[in-house]
Amino acid sequence: METVLARKRAAEPHAELQPVMKMASVNKSFSGVQVLHNVNIELYKGEVHALMGENGAGKSTLMKIMAGVYRPDSGSILYKDSAVNWPSPMAARDEGISVIHQEISLSPNLSIGENILMGTIFPRNKMGFIKWQLIYEKAEAILRSIGSSLDPRAKVSTLSIAQQQMVEIARALSFNSEILIMDEPTASLTDKEIEKLFVIIDDLKRKGVAIVYISHRMDEIFRISNRFTVLRDGKWITSGPISDTNPDHLVKLMVGREIKDLFQRTYADTAVTTKREPVLELKDISDKKTVKGISLRLYPGEIVGLAGLVGAGRTELIRAIFGISALSGGQIIIEGKPVNIQSPSDAIGYGIAHVPESRKEQGLFPNLSVQENILMAQMHSYRNSGILQYDRMSQDAERFIMDLGVKAASKDQNVMGLSGGNQQKVVIAKWLSIGPKVLLLDEPTRGVDIGAKTEIHKIISNLAEQGLAVLVVSSELPEILGISDRILVMHEGKIRAELSRQEATQEKIMYYATGEIK
Amino acid sequence: MQTNLQSAGGNDQLIKKKLSYTFNQLGMVIILVLLSVGMAIFAPHFLEMSNMLNIFKQVSITAILAAGMTLVILTGGIDLSVGSTVALSGVISVLITNAGVNPIIAMLVGAAIGLAAGAINGYLTAVPKLPSFIVTLGSMTYLRGLALVISGGYPLVLTNETFKFIGAGKILGIPTPIYITTLVYIIMFFVLKYTMFGRHVYAVGGNEEAARLTGIKVERTLIKVYSISGLLAGIAGVVLAGRLFSGQPTAGIMAELDAIAAVILGGTSFVGGFGRIQGTIIGVLIIAVLNNGLTLLNVDSYWQKVIMGGVIVAAVLLDRIRNRRRR
């Protein structure tokens, strides 16, 4: 009901005005992959503009271009009626464009005051020494103006995440911004703090600041925004006044994607009907931060998709199962026996394999060959009185390379010479080498081209047919829908819905993932 | 997804950067050959058999230390304490020999002291995750201090002939330290290539996070690596005491820096994961040939240091430029 009121409030006082920022036909590619295609956005003074889209739709890239972090490959940026091409983020900031990042980017070892004024020229006396008193006074004034009672002399490291978020906001305001970009500013705030933030936003609107607001929370969007823009797969879909839309409509605009190009698993219902004993069972497990009381059962031969937005706790859940982060409660049961998993090597001992979220940081050994990357988890089985048997290692490595169709010049090639898709196959091969019972996959096809994606989907599907239990985290809905037998949707650390393959649709998943219970 | 692609791109850059830190080993072989040819031309005695054996004997301490240092640097760490370990091991093993302990046992005690010192370094680096630079800077100082305390600051004269043999003896006309060094390198080559531990060293050095997620016991691997470095320093200390006929509390000062220089000249990357023990041999030999050649050429010993340092920087720089051009 609130939203109705909010929509009424969001009249359009700017229709006749010129936009303060107008980006048109912006294109951007990274290493040959185009992530923005002819994207447009217009911002008016004193509006809150909701920028909407799924994970990976191109929101962050667009905002980084607006703020001078990236340069567009082509397209125009008109700021206050003149064409601009920021040479650096500092240049954009000096002209009045500030960003409040999703990740906090403060220096924890410095004081609040220094962090707020960081990037401005510190006041100095004639000798060139910094006038600390003045810094703290300035910082204090900014803090008070947003209703914060923090002491500018305190160190940032002593603050809670929410308090740090307030310091971020204060810093952004210290630049007298005309455009303020807020990327998920409420992600780590409590309800009370969110209310405070909204008061600040209202105040900024009155002062004529244009605010870009990125959030997945529909209630917030409809409460504070005036207009919206939807991006999907790097393309501009539509823009308009928020009063012309509703949550259902927005979700449709965000997800309306074709699934037909992707691999569809021809899954055997037998896997579901012959459910004997779950190979992995979680009972009410929580970690110390994100995961809150998750229970699930994973049966041999099935693929379970774990959907949700970034930050919903999917990766954290997988990391907790694999013993990377500690549990604060609950029980993990493997083949009917409660187990105590303290480390990845414990998890591996129970037959759990884990393909991590970021291949390069967590999966690969960039200094080693394809063969060694494949066999590294299983080295101990190639020893004969302590001596590694290279003959056997070569044979097995070649077999995995063949089985998974890894395209490599040779097994001795350095793994970094492979394409992303083939690197990912190497990581999967590493886990198959241990003969696992449970395979945890975190974004298994991220940064992989469409051809290799389909091949990886086939590999995963074949593994399930051979009796492996698979849990897949993916932010790509078509992928989740294409390979899963069942889909669990997470939101804020909890499982909000379990959908069978038949009943799952992109829209349904998005409703649960955004916490918009229908 | 776009931010992900971006970070992937950034990582490629990082890896390229990593690779560019590793110096081409062939390049270093060429530098070694050129240096040797130069010395052979200008210093007539350079190529004589007795001089060659002398080179190898003199460099044996640096060589033994560099073998352990290679392991440590492969994991992305550093061990500054090996020079002090040399002194402590030498002092204690001589002290107990003089007190009547069987010299073989005394030498083993010297090696064991190195092993223990290394294990402590490894534990502190691996478990509370202190930076190895700081841990070993500390142990460098306290181990040296212990050597001075135990010896009272004076060299302890070694009279036992069995003990002397390990540093100054000859078998078939070849000095004993050369056998020991050769054995160390053969074992180290074997360990790195043919044992699981050796491959785990590369895995931990290449990507510690991935190693942990692969189920490798990273802490255990690191403790072993520093223990081996310490053990080899302990052995080097015994050999040096045998060669000098004394346990000297000031032995091995700056020896860690020669060892590090040899490893780096040998193409092992400071960022970890890239490098080979064969390269370290080349690095050790470059340092040895320079030292010996400059002495034969009657270069003032103070100037030798200046030249030595300059050559190390120049060799690494040259190689870096060569590598960059090839890319």
Short mmCIF file of N, CA, C and O in Angstrom, two decimals, chain A residues 16-60:
data_model
loop_
_atom_site.label_atom_id
_atom_site.label_comp_id
_atom_site.label_asym_id
_atom_site.label_seq_id
_atom_site.Cartn_x
_atom_site.Cartn_y
_atom_site.Cartn_z
N GLU A 16 9.97 18.89 -18.43
CA GLU A 16 10.35 19.94 -19.37
C GLU A 16 11.82 20.32 -19.28
O GLU A 16 12.33 21.03 -20.13
N LEU A 17 12.50 19.78 -18.24
CA LEU A 17 13.89 20.18 -18.03
C LEU A 17 14.85 19.41 -18.94
O LEU A 17 14.52 18.36 -19.47
N GLN A 18 16.04 19.94 -19.04
CA GLN A 18 17.12 19.21 -19.71
C GLN A 18 17.74 18.23 -18.73
O GLN A 18 17.87 18.54 -17.54
N PRO A 19 18.13 17.05 -19.18
CA PRO A 19 18.81 16.14 -18.27
C PRO A 19 20.18 16.68 -17.86
O PRO A 19 20.84 17.35 -18.67
N VAL A 20 20.57 16.40 -16.63
CA VAL A 20 21.90 16.83 -16.19
C VAL A 20 22.96 15.88 -16.75
O VAL A 20 24.08 16.27 -17.03
N MET A 21 22.56 14.63 -16.94
CA MET A 21 23.47 13.63 -17.52
C MET A 21 22.72 12.85 -18.57
O MET A 21 21.58 12.42 -18.33
N LYS A 22 23.32 12.72 -19.73
CA LYS A 22 22.68 11.97 -20.80
C LYS A 22 23.74 11.10 -21.47
O LYS A 22 24.66 11.60 -22.10
N MET A 23 23.61 9.81 -21.29
CA MET A 23 24.52 8.88 -21.95
C MET A 23 23.75 8.22 -23.07
O MET A 23 22.64 7.74 -22.87
N ALA A 24 24.35 8.21 -24.28
CA ALA A 24 23.62 7.66 -25.43
C ALA A 24 24.50 6.70 -26.21
O ALA A 24 25.68 6.96 -26.44
N SER A 25 23.91 5.58 -26.60
CA SER A 25 24.55 4.57 -27.46
C SER A 25 25.93 4.18 -26.96
O SER A 25 26.90 4.13 -27.69
N VAL A 26 26.02 3.91 -25.66
CA VAL A 26 27.30 3.56 -25.08
C VAL A 26 27.60 2.07 -25.32
O VAL A 26 26.77 1.21 -25.06
N ASN A 27 28.79 1.82 -25.84
CA ASN A 27 29.25 0.44 -26.06
C ASN A 27 30.52 0.21 -25.24
O ASN A 27 31.33 1.11 -25.09
N LYS A 28 30.66 -1.01 -24.74
CA LYS A 28 31.88 -1.34 -24.01
C LYS A 28 32.17 -2.84 -24.11
O LYS A 28 31.25 -3.66 -23.95
N SER A 29 33.41 -3.17 -24.40
CA SER A 29 33.82 -4.58 -24.45
C SER A 29 34.99 -4.80 -23.51
O SER A 29 35.80 -3.91 -23.31
N PHE A 30 35.04 -6.00 -22.96
CA PHE A 30 36.22 -6.41 -22.19
C PHE A 30 36.79 -7.66 -22.84
O PHE A 30 36.06 -8.62 -23.04
N SER A 31 38.05 -7.62 -23.11
CA SER A 31 38.75 -8.73 -23.79
C SER A 31 37.85 -9.40 -24.84
O SER A 31 37.63 -10.60 -24.82
N GLY A 32 37.33 -8.58 -25.72
CA GLY A 32 36.59 -9.11 -26.86
C GLY A 32 35.13 -9.44 -26.61
O GLY A 32 34.40 -9.74 -27.53
N VAL A 33 34.71 -9.39 -25.35
CA VAL A 33 33.31 -9.70 -25.05
C VAL A 33 32.56 -8.39 -24.83
O VAL A 33 32.92 -7.61 -23.96
N GLN A 34 31.53 -8.17 -25.63
CA GLN A 34 30.79 -6.92 -25.50
C GLN A 34 29.83 -7.01 -24.32
O GLN A 34 28.98 -7.89 -24.27
N VAL A 35 29.97 -6.09 -23.36
CA VAL A 35 29.11 -6.15 -22.18
C VAL A 35 28.08 -5.03 -22.17
O VAL A 35 27.12 -5.10 -21.43
N LEU A 36 28.26 -4.00 -23.00
CA LEU A 36 27.24 -2.98 -23.16
C LEU A 36 27.00 -2.76 -24.64
O LEU A 36 27.95 -2.58 -25.40
N HIS A 37 25.73 -2.81 -25.04
CA HIS A 37 25.38 -2.58 -26.44
C HIS A 37 24.47 -1.36 -26.52
O HIS A 37 23.32 -1.44 -26.09
N ASN A 38 24.95 -0.27 -27.06
CA ASN A 38 24.12 0.91 -27.30
C ASN A 38 23.19 1.25 -26.13
O ASN A 38 21.98 1.33 -26.29
N VAL A 39 23.77 1.42 -24.98
CA VAL A 39 22.97 1.68 -23.80
C VAL A 39 22.72 3.18 -23.62
O VAL A 39 23.61 4.00 -23.89
N ASN A 40 21.51 3.53 -23.20
CA ASN A 40 21.14 4.93 -22.97
C ASN A 40 20.68 5.10 -21.53
O ASN A 40 20.07 4.21 -20.96
N ILE A 41 20.96 6.29 -20.99
CA ILE A 41 20.35 6.63 -19.71
C ILE A 41 20.36 8.15 -19.57
O ILE A 41 21.29 8.82 -20.02
N GLU A 42 19.29 8.69 -18.98
CA GLU A 42 19.21 10.13 -18.75
C GLU A 42 18.89 10.38 -17.29
O GLU A 42 18.02 9.72 -16.72
N LEU A 43 19.59 11.33 -16.70
CA LEU A 43 19.33 11.67 -15.30
C LEU A 43 18.92 13.14 -15.21
O LEU A 43 19.50 13.98 -15.89
N TYR A 44 17.90 13.40 -14.36
CA TYR A 44 17.46 14.78 -14.15
C TYR A 44 17.79 15.23 -12.75
O TYR A 44 17.89 14.40 -11.83
N LYS A 45 17.93 16.53 -12.60
CA LYS A 45 18.19 17.09 -11.27
C LYS A 45 17.07 16.70 -10.30
O LYS A 45 15.89 16.75 -10.66
N GLY A 46 17.45 16.32 -9.11
CA GLY A 46 16.47 16.08 -8.07
C GLY A 46 15.64 14.83 -8.22
O GLY A 46 14.57 14.72 -7.64
N GLU A 47 16.14 13.85 -9.01
CA GLU A 47 15.38 12.62 -9.13
C GLU A 47 16.17 11.44 -8.55
O GLU A 47 17.39 11.48 -8.47
N VAL A 48 15.43 10.41 -8.17
CA VAL A 48 16.08 9.13 -7.86
C VAL A 48 15.75 8.21 -9.02
O VAL A 48 14.58 7.98 -9.34
N HIS A 49 16.81 7.73 -9.66
CA HIS A 49 16.64 6.94 -10.86
C HIS A 49 17.05 5.51 -10.53
O HIS A 49 18.20 5.24 -10.23
N ALA A 50 16.10 4.60 -10.58
CA ALA A 50 16.41 3.20 -10.26
C ALA A 50 16.99 2.52 -11.49
O ALA A 50 16.39 2.55 -12.56
N LEU A 51 18.18 1.95 -11.33
CA LEU A 51 18.80 1.22 -12.42
C LEU A 51 18.63 -0.27 -12.13
O LEU A 51 19.13 -0.78 -11.14
N MET A 52 17.87 -0.93 -12.99
CA MET A 52 17.46 -2.30 -12.71
C MET A 52 18.07 -3.27 -13.70
O MET A 52 18.31 -2.94 -14.86
N GLY A 53 18.27 -4.50 -13.25
CA GLY A 53 18.78 -5.55 -14.12
C GLY A 53 19.28 -6.71 -13.28
O GLY A 53 19.55 -6.55 -12.09
N GLU A 54 19.38 -7.86 -13.91
CA GLU A 54 19.89 -9.04 -13.21
C GLU A 54 21.39 -8.88 -12.95
O GLU A 54 22.03 -7.99 -13.50
N ASN A 55 21.97 -9.83 -12.18
CA ASN A 55 23.41 -9.90 -12.05
C ASN A 55 24.00 -9.99 -13.45
O ASN A 55 23.59 -10.82 -14.23
N GLY A 56 24.96 -9.12 -13.74
CA GLY A 56 25.61 -9.23 -15.03
C GLY A 56 24.89 -8.55 -16.17
O GLY A 56 25.25 -8.71 -17.32
N ALA A 57 23.88 -7.74 -15.86
CA ALA A 57 23.15 -7.07 -16.92
C ALA A 57 23.93 -5.88 -17.48
O ALA A 57 23.65 -5.41 -18.57
N GLY A 58 24.92 -5.40 -16.73
CA GLY A 58 25.73 -4.28 -17.20
C GLY A 58 25.57 -3.01 -16.38
O GLY A 58 26.10 -1.97 -16.75
N LYS A 59 24.85 -3.11 -15.24
CA LYS A 59 24.61 -1.92 -14.43
C LYS A 59 25.91 -1.33 -13.92
O LYS A 59 26.16 -0.12 -14.05
N SER A 60 26.73 -2.17 -13.34
CA SER A 60 27.96 -1.66 -12.73
C SER A 60 28.89 -1.08 -13.78
O SER A 60 29.50 -0.03 -13.56
#
